[in-house]
XYZ file of C-alpha atoms in Angstrom:
593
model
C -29.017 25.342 -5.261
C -25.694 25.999 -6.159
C -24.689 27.762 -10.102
C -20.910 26.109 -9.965
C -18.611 24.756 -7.455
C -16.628 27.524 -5.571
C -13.240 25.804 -6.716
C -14.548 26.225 -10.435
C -14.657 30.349 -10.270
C -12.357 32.186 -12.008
C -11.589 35.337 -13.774
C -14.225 34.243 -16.767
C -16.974 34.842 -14.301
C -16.579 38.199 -13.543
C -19.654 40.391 -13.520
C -21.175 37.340 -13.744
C -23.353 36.783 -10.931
C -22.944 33.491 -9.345
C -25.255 30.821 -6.155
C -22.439 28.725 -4.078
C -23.228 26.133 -1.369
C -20.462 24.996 0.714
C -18.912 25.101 4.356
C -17.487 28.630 6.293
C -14.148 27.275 6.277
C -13.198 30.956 7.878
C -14.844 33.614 9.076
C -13.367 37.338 9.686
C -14.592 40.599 10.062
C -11.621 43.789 9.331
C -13.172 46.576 10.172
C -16.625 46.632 9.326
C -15.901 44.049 6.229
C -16.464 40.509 6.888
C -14.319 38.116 4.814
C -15.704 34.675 4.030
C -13.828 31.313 2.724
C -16.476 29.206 1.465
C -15.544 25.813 1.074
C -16.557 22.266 -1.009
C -14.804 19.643 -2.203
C -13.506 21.702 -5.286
C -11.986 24.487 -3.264
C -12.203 27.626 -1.494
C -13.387 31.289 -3.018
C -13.404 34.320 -0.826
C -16.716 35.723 -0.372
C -17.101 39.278 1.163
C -19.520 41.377 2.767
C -20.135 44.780 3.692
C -22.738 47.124 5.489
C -24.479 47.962 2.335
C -27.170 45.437 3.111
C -27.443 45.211 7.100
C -29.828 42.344 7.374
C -27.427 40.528 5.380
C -24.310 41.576 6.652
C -25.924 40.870 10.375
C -26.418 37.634 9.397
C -22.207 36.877 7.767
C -21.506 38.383 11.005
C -22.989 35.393 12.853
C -21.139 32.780 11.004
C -18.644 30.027 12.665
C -16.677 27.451 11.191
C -18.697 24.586 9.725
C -21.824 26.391 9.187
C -23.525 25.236 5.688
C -24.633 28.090 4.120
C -25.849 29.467 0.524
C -24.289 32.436 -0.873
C -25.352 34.718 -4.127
C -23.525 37.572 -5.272
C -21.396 39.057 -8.101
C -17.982 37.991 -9.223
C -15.427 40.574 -9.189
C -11.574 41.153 -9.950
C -8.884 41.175 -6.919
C -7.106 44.430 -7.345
C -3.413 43.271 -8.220
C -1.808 43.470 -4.760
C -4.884 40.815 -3.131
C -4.493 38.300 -5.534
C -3.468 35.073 -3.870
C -0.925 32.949 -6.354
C -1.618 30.065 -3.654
C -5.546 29.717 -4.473
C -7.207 28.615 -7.681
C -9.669 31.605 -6.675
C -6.966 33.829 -5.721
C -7.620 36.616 -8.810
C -11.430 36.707 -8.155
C -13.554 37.349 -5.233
C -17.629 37.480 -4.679
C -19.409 39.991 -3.468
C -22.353 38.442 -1.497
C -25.349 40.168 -1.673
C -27.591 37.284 -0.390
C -26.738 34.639 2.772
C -28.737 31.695 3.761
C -28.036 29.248 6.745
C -28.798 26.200 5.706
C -27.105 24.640 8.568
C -25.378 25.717 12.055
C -22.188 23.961 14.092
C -21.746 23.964 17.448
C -17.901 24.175 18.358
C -16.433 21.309 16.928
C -14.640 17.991 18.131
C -11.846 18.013 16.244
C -9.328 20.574 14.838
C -9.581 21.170 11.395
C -6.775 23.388 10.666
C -4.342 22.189 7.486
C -1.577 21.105 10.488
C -4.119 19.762 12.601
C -2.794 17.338 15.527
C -5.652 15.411 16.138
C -5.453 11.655 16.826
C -6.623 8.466 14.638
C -9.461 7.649 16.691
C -10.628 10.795 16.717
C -9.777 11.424 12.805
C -11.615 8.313 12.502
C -14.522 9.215 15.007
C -15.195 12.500 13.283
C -14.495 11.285 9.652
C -17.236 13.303 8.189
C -15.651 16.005 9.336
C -11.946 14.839 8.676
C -12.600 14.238 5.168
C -14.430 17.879 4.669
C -10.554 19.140 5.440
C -9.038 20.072 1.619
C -6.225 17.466 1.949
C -8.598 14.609 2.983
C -11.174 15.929 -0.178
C -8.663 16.150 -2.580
C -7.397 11.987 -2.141
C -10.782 10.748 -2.379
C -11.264 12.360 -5.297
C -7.867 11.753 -6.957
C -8.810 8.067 -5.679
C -12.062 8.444 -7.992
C -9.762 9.689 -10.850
C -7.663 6.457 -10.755
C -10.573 4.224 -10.597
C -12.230 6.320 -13.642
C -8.622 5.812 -15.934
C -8.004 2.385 -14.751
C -12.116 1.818 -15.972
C -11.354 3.778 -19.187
C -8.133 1.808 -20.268
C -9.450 -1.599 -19.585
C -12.806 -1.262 -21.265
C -10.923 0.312 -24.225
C -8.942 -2.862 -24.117
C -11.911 -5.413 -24.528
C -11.567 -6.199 -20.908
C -15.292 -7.075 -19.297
C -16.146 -6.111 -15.407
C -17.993 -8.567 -14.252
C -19.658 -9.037 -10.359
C -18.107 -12.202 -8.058
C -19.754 -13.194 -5.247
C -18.914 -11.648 -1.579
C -20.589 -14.624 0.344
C -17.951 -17.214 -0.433
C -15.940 -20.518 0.935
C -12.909 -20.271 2.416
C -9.871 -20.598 0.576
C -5.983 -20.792 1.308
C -4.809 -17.712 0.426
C -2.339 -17.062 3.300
C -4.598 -14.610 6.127
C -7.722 -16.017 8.579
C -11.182 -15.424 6.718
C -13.631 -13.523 7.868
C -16.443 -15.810 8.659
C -20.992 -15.067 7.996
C -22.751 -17.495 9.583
C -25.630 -19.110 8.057
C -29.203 -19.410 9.141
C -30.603 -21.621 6.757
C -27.649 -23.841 7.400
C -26.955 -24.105 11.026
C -23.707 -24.574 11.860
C -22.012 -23.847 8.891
C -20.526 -20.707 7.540
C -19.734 -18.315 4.448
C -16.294 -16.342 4.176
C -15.602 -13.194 2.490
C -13.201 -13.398 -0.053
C -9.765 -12.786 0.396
C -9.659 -12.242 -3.346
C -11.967 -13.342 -6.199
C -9.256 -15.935 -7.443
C -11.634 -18.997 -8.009
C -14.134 -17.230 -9.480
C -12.168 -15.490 -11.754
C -10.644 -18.337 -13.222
C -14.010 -20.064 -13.391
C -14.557 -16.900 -15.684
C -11.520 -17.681 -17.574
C -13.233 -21.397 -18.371
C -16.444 -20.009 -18.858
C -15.168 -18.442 -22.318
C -15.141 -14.481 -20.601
C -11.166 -14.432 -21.616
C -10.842 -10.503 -20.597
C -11.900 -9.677 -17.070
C -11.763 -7.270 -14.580
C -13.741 -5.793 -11.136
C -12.680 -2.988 -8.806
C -13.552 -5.103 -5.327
C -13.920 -5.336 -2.315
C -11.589 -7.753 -0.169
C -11.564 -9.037 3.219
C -8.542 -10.401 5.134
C -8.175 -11.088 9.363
C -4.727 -10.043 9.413
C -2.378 -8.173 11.598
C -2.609 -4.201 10.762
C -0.011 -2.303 9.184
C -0.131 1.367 7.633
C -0.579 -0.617 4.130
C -3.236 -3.191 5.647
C -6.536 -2.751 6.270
C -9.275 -6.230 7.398
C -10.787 -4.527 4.055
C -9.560 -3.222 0.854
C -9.812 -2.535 -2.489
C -8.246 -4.654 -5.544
C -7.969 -3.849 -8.690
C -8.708 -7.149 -10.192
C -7.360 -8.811 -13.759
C -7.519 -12.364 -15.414
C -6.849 -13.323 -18.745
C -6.944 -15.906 -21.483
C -4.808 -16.899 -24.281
C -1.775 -14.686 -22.250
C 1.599 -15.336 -21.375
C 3.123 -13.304 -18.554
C 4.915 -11.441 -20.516
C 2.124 -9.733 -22.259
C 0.082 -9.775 -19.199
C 2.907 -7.352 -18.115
C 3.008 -5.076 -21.051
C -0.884 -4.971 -20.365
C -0.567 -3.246 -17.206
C 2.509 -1.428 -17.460
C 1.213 0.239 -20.370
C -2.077 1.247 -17.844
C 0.230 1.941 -15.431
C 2.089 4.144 -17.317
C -0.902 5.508 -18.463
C -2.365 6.528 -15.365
C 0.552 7.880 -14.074
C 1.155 10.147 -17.012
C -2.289 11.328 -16.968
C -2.994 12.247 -13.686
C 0.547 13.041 -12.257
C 1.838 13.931 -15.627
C 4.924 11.695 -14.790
C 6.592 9.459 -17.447
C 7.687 6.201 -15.804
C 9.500 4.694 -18.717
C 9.822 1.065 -19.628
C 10.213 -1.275 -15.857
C 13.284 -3.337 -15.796
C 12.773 -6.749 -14.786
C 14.799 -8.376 -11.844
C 14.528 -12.347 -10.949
C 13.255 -12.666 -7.336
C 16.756 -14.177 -6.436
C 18.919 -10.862 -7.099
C 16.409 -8.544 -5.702
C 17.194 -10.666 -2.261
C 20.893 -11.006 -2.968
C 21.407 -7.451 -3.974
C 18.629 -5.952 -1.760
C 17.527 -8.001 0.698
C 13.557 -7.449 -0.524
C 11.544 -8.955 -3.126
C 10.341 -5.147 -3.823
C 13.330 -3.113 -3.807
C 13.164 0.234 -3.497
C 15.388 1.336 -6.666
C 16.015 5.403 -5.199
C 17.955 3.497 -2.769
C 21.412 3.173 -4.475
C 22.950 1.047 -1.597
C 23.445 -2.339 -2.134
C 24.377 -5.915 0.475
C 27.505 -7.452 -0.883
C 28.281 -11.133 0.154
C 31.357 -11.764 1.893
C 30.916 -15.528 3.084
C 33.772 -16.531 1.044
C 36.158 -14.088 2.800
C 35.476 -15.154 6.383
C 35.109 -18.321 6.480
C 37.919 -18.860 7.953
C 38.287 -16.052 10.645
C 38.261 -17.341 13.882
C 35.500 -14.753 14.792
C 32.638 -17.364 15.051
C 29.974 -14.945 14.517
C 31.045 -14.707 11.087
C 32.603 -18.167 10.620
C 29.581 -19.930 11.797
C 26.537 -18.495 8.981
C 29.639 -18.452 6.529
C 30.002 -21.918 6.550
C 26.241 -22.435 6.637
C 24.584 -23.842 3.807
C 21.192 -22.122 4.804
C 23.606 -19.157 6.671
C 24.723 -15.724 5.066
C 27.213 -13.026 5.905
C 26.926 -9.622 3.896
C 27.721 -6.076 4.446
C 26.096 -3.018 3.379
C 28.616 0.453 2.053
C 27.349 3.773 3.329
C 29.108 6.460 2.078
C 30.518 8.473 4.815
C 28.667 6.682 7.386
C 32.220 6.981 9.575
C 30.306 9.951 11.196
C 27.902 7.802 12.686
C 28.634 8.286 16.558
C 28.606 5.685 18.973
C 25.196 6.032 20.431
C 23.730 6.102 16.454
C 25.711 3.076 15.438
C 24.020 1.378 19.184
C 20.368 2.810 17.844
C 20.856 1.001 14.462
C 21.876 -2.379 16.296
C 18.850 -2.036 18.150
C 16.911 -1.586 14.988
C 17.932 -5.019 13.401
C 16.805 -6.966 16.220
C 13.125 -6.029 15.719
C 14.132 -8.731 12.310
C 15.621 -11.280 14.514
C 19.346 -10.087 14.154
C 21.132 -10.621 17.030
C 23.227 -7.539 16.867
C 25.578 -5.607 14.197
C 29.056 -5.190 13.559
C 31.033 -2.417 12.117
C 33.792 -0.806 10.562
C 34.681 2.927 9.825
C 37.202 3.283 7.147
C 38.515 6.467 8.543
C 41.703 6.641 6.087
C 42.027 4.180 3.472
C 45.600 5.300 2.686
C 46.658 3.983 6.521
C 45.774 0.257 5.888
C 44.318 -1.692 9.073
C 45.965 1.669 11.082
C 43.136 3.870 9.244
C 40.125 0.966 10.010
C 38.294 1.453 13.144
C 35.837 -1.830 14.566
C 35.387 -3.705 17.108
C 35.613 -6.762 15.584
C 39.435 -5.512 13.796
C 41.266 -8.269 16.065
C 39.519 -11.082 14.641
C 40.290 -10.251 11.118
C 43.337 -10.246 9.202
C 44.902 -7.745 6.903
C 43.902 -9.825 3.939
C 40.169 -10.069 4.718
C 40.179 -6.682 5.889
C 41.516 -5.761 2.414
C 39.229 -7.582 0.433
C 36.109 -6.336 2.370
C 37.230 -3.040 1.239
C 38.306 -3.747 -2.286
C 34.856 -5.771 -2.997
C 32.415 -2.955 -1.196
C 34.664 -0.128 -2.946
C 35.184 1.481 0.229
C 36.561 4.795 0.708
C 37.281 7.297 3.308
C 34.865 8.665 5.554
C 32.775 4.983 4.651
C 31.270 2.617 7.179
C 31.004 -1.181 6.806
C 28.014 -2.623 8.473
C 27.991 -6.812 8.769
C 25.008 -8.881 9.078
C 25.527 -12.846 9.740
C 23.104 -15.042 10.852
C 20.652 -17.201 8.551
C 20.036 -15.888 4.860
C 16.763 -15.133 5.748
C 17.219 -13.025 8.923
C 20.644 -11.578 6.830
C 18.326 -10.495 4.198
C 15.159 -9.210 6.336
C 17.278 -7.145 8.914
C 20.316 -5.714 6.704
C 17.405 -5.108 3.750
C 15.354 -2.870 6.573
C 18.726 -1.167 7.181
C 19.554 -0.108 3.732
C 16.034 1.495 3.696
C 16.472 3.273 6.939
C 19.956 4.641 6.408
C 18.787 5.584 2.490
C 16.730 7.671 4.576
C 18.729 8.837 7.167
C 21.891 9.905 4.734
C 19.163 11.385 2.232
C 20.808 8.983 -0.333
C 17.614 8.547 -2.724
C 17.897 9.329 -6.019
C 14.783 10.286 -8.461
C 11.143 10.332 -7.573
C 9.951 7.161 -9.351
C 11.830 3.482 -9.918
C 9.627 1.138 -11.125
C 10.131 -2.640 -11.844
C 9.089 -6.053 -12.303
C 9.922 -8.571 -9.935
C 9.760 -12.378 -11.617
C 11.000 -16.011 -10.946
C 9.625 -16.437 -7.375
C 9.712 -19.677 -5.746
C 6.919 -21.957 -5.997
C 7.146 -22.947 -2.283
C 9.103 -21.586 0.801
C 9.625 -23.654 3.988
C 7.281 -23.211 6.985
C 8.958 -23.136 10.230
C 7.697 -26.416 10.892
C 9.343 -27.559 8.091
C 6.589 -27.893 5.718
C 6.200 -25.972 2.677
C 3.295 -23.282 1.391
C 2.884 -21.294 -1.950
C 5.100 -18.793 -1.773
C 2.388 -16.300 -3.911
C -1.014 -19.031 -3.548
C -1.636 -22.622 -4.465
C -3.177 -21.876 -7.876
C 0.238 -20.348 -9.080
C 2.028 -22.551 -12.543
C 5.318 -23.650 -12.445
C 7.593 -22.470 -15.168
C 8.278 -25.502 -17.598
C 7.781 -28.045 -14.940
C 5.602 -31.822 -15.514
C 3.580 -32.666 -12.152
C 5.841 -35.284 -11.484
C 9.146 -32.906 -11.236
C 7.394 -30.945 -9.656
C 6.366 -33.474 -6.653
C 9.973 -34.398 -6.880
C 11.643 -31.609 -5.917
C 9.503 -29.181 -5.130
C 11.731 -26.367 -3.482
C 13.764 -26.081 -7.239
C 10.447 -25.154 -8.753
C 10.122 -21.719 -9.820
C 6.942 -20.094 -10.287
C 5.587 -18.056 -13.164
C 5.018 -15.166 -11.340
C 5.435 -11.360 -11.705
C 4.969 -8.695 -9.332
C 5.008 -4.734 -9.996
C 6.990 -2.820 -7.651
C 7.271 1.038 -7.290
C 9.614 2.840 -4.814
C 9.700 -0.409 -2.479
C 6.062 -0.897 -2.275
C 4.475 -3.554 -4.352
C 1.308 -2.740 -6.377
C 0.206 -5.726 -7.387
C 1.348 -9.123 -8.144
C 0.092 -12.268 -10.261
C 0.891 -15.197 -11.937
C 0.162 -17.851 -15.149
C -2.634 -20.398 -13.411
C -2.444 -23.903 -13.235
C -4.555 -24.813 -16.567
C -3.947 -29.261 -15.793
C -6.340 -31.059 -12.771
C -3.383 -33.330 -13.183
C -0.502 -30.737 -11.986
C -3.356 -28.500 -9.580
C -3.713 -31.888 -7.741
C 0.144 -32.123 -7.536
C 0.231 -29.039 -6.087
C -1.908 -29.824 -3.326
C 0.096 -32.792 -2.656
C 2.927 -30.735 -1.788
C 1.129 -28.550 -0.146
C 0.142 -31.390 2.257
C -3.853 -31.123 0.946
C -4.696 -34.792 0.251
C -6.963 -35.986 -2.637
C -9.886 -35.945 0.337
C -9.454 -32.512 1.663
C -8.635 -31.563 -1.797
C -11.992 -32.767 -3.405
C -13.797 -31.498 0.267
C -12.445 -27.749 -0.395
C -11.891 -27.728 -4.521
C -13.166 -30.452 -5.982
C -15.630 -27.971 -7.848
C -12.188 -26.426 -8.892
C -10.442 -29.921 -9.969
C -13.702 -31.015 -11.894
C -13.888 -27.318 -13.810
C -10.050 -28.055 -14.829
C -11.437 -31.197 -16.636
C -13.369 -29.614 -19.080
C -11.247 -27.971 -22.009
C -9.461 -24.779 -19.287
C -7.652 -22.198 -21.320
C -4.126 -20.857 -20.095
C -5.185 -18.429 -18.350
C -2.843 -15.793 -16.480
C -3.544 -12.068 -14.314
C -2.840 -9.660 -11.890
C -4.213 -8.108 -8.723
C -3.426 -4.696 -7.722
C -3.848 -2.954 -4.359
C -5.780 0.157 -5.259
C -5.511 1.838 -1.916
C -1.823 1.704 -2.150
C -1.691 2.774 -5.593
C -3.383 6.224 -4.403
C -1.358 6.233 -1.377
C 1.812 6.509 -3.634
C 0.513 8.901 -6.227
C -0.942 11.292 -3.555
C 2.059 10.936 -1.090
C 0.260 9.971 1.552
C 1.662 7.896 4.653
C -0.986 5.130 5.185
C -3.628 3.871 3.196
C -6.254 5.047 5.742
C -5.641 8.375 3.958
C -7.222 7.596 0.555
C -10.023 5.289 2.139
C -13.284 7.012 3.147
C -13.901 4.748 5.912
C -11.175 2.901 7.249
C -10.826 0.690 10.241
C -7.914 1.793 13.132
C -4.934 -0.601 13.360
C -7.075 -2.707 15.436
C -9.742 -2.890 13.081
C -11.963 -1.128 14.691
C -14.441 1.545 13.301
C -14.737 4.092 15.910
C -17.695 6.260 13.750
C -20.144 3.073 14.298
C -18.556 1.440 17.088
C -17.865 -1.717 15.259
C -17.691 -4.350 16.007
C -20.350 -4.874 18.640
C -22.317 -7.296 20.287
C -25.319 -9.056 18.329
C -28.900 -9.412 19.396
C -29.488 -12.665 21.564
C -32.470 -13.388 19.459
C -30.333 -13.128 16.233
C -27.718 -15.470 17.510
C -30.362 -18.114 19.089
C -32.028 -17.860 15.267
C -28.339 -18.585 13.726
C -27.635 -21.120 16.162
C -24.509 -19.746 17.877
C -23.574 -19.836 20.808
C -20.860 -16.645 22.373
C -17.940 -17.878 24.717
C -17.243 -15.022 27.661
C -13.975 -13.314 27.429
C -12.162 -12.340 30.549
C -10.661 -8.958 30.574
C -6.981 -10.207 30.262
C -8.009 -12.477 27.158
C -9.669 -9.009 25.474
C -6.745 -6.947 26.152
């Protein structure tokens, strides 16, 4: 039906006469001339029409936004002062000689304009027409370039995609499953996956020591603009591989699709232990554009008689550190009460301050709140160790080190922001040395990346030990504060996997219940095995600039994980639940809400 794509004319075609099929993105008629932008997912080309041929012409007349339509006619030139720089069409135009409705549109639901102000749900309820709009066509298919490089590169690299299985058990790998009853086995229930991570070692013992699979996962999680209950991985496990060549592995992809597609050269990523990200940044995926940095000042007030700061200072598990803006002394009063506010959503209990409004004027020039409680001496060696200058502000966060570093790390973010302090376009890195385990607020402990995770240089029994001084050999990939993908070196030894559990609080019963098939395969001559997972949506978030990963998904769900286009999720058939043996509890309208 069609000859080319209307994105794909250009000024080789003219006098060439051409068959498009596409959408009336605009119609306009100047003066007995009608002007159509024809539309598909490779672009727009303006068609025109005039009175020569009146049936025809009748007919462009009718059109509306949305109609589907088939037009012939002749390529031509733009004379110079028409031709649109802004369009890939803009030198060439088509005459249409011929017109045929294919389909019509009544007026439509939703506003399809480049600044359109429509609202999720109805983004979401009308996506076939959402993604029709050029911005929404253009991520899907950049998203189909990515998955086309990422294909290219690790097939080139003797990497084999092979299928897992969606109907799964459930494993521990920190978010609720989804749950698929059974029939056959009433009573009992599949999970989606979370992630293939069994299965892909099982690959890795099978002898399949490259693998890979673009797939689907499935987490019950709380919603964020990166989250979705499912998404897309990007999935990697090898054999025979330290982490440090797994890394040069897919750095070198990433590089690689970065330089194709964006034409962007990322350059070689530093590597940062997980413990100065948090000291320095107060993140385990700093954003590097962000030149402001938390400096620790425990050892210079912990002896102020300001308890606030006296208390976390002398704390082993507390932390008092202070984050430099430069000339942040502007900040008024009401801005300075907006960013206190702003801390709290992390559990901060508030936010001191200090404007150094002349540096030359000692404590006369410093202007806080808190100046009373402070002597000259502290006062001076705040300012000496943050390099403070005039026009600065001093910003103070003490409280735990984990509150210190989640609140004050949020703030260096949102006052990068708000002081337009970033600096470049891209900062990669790699983020390494995690902990093994981090403590529950119970007290307990859980895998800080998942249970499966080896320790660096570390026998079982060490490990059981002491298990909070065990570091893990991890590695995550970080890009402009956003992580892309993370992975480890697996545990390769039953012996140290069942250690693992141990401190995990999974006894040898519950262990053999939920991995014995696991335990037993780790018997049988396992390879080291190591890989990575990335986050595909977010990668194409980042590379097309987009603000949420709902942008460069078809389909998504809404932040409550609902699917307004099908109505999902809905009730099931009374027959189908009787058949699967389930039985549905009533939910008053205060438990729903």
């Amino acid at each position: 039906m069609r000859s080319q794509y209307c994105g794909d004319v250009n000024a080789s075609h003219v006098g060439q006469e051409v068959t498009l099929v596409g959408w009336v993105n605009r119609s306009r008629d100047l003066g007995g001339v009608v002007f159509l932008d024809l539309r598909d997912r490779e672009g727009i080309v303006q068609v025109v029409y005039d009175p020569d041929l009146p049936e025809v012409f009748d007919k462009a007349s009718s059109l509306r936004s949305e109609f589907c339509v088939q037009v012939a006619g002749l390529v031509r030139a733009r004379p110079d002062s028409q031709i649109n720089k802004d369009m890939r069409t803009g030198e060439i135009e088509i005459l249409g000689k011929g017109l045929t409705i294919l389909n019509s549109a009544p007026a439509l639901p939703i506003n399809m304009d480049k600044n359109q102000h429509n609202t999720e749900e109805q983004r979401l309820k009308y996506r076939y027409l959402d993604l029709r709009r050029p911005e929404m066509a253009e991520r899907i298919i950049f998203r189909s370039k990515v998955t086309s490089a990422v294909r290219r590169f690790l097939d080139g690299n003797g990497f084999l995609d092979i299928e897992t299985p969606i109907l799964t058990k459930a494993t521990p790998e920190g978010a609720r499953d989804y749950l698929v009853p059974s029939r056959t086995y009433k009573g009992q229930f599949f999970a989606l996956p979370q992630s293939p991570q069994l299965f892909k070692q099982l690959l890795m013992m099978s002898g399949f020591d490259r693998y890979y699979q673009i797939v689907k996962c499935f987490r019950d999680e709380d919603l964020r603009a990166d989250r979705q209950p499912e998404f897309t991985q990007i999935d990697i496990e090898t054999s025979f591989m330290s982490s440090d060549q797994v890394m040069a592995q897919t750095e070198a992809m990433t590089r690689g699709l970065f330089k194709e597609l964006l034409n962007v050269d990322l350059g070689e990523f530093p590597k940062m232990t997980f413990a100065e990200a948090m000291r320095r940044f107060g993140s385990d995926k700093p954003d590097l554009r962000n030149p402001l940095e938390l400096v620790d000042i425990a050892d210079l007030v912990n002896d102020v008689e300001f308890a606030v700061f006296k208390g976390p200072a002398n704390d082993a598990d507390g932390r008092v550190a202070v984050l430099r803006i430069p000339g942040g002394a502007k900040l008024s009063r009401k801005q300075l009460d907006e960013y206190a506010k702003y801390v709290t959503i992390y559990d901060a209990k508030g936010l001191a301050w200090m404007k150094v409004n002349d540096l030359d004027k000692g404590m006369e020039g410093i202007q806080s709140p808190v100046l009373k409680f402070l002597t000259e001496a502290v006062v001076k060696g705040i300012l000496n160790r943050t390099g403070a200058q005039t026009g600065d502000i001093i910003l103070f966060g003490a409280d735990k080190a984990n509150v210190v570093a989640e609140a004050m790390g949020a703030l260096r973010l949102k006052a990068g922001e708000d002081f337009d302090l970033l600096e470049g376009d891209w900062r990669p890195l790699w983020v390494v040395d995690f902990p093994m385990f981090e403590r529950t607020s119970d007290g307990g402990l859980h895998a800080m990346h998942h249970p499966f995770t080896a320790p660096s240089d570390m026998t079982p029994e060490a490990l059981e030990a002491n298990p909070t001084a065990a570091i893990s050999d991890a590695y995550d990939m970080v890009l402009n504060g956003c992580e892309l993908g993370g992975g480890s070196v697996r545990i390769h030894n039953a012996d140290m996997q069942a250690a693992v559990f141990r401190v995990l609080g999974i006894e040898e019963e519950e262990a053999n219940e939920k991995f014995g098939f696991l335990l037993e395969a780790l018997r049988y001559g396992t390879p080291p095995h190591a890989g990575l997972a990335f986050g595909l949506d977010r990668i194409v978030m980042l590379m097309t600039g987009a603000s949420s990963i709902r942008d460069v998904m078809a389909f998504p769900k809404t932040s409550t994980a609902a699917c307004p286009l099908t109505n999902a999720p809905g009730e099931a058939d009374p027959a189908q639940l009787l058949e699967l043996g389930i039985g549905v509890l009533e939910t008053s309208k205060t438990e729903t809400e």
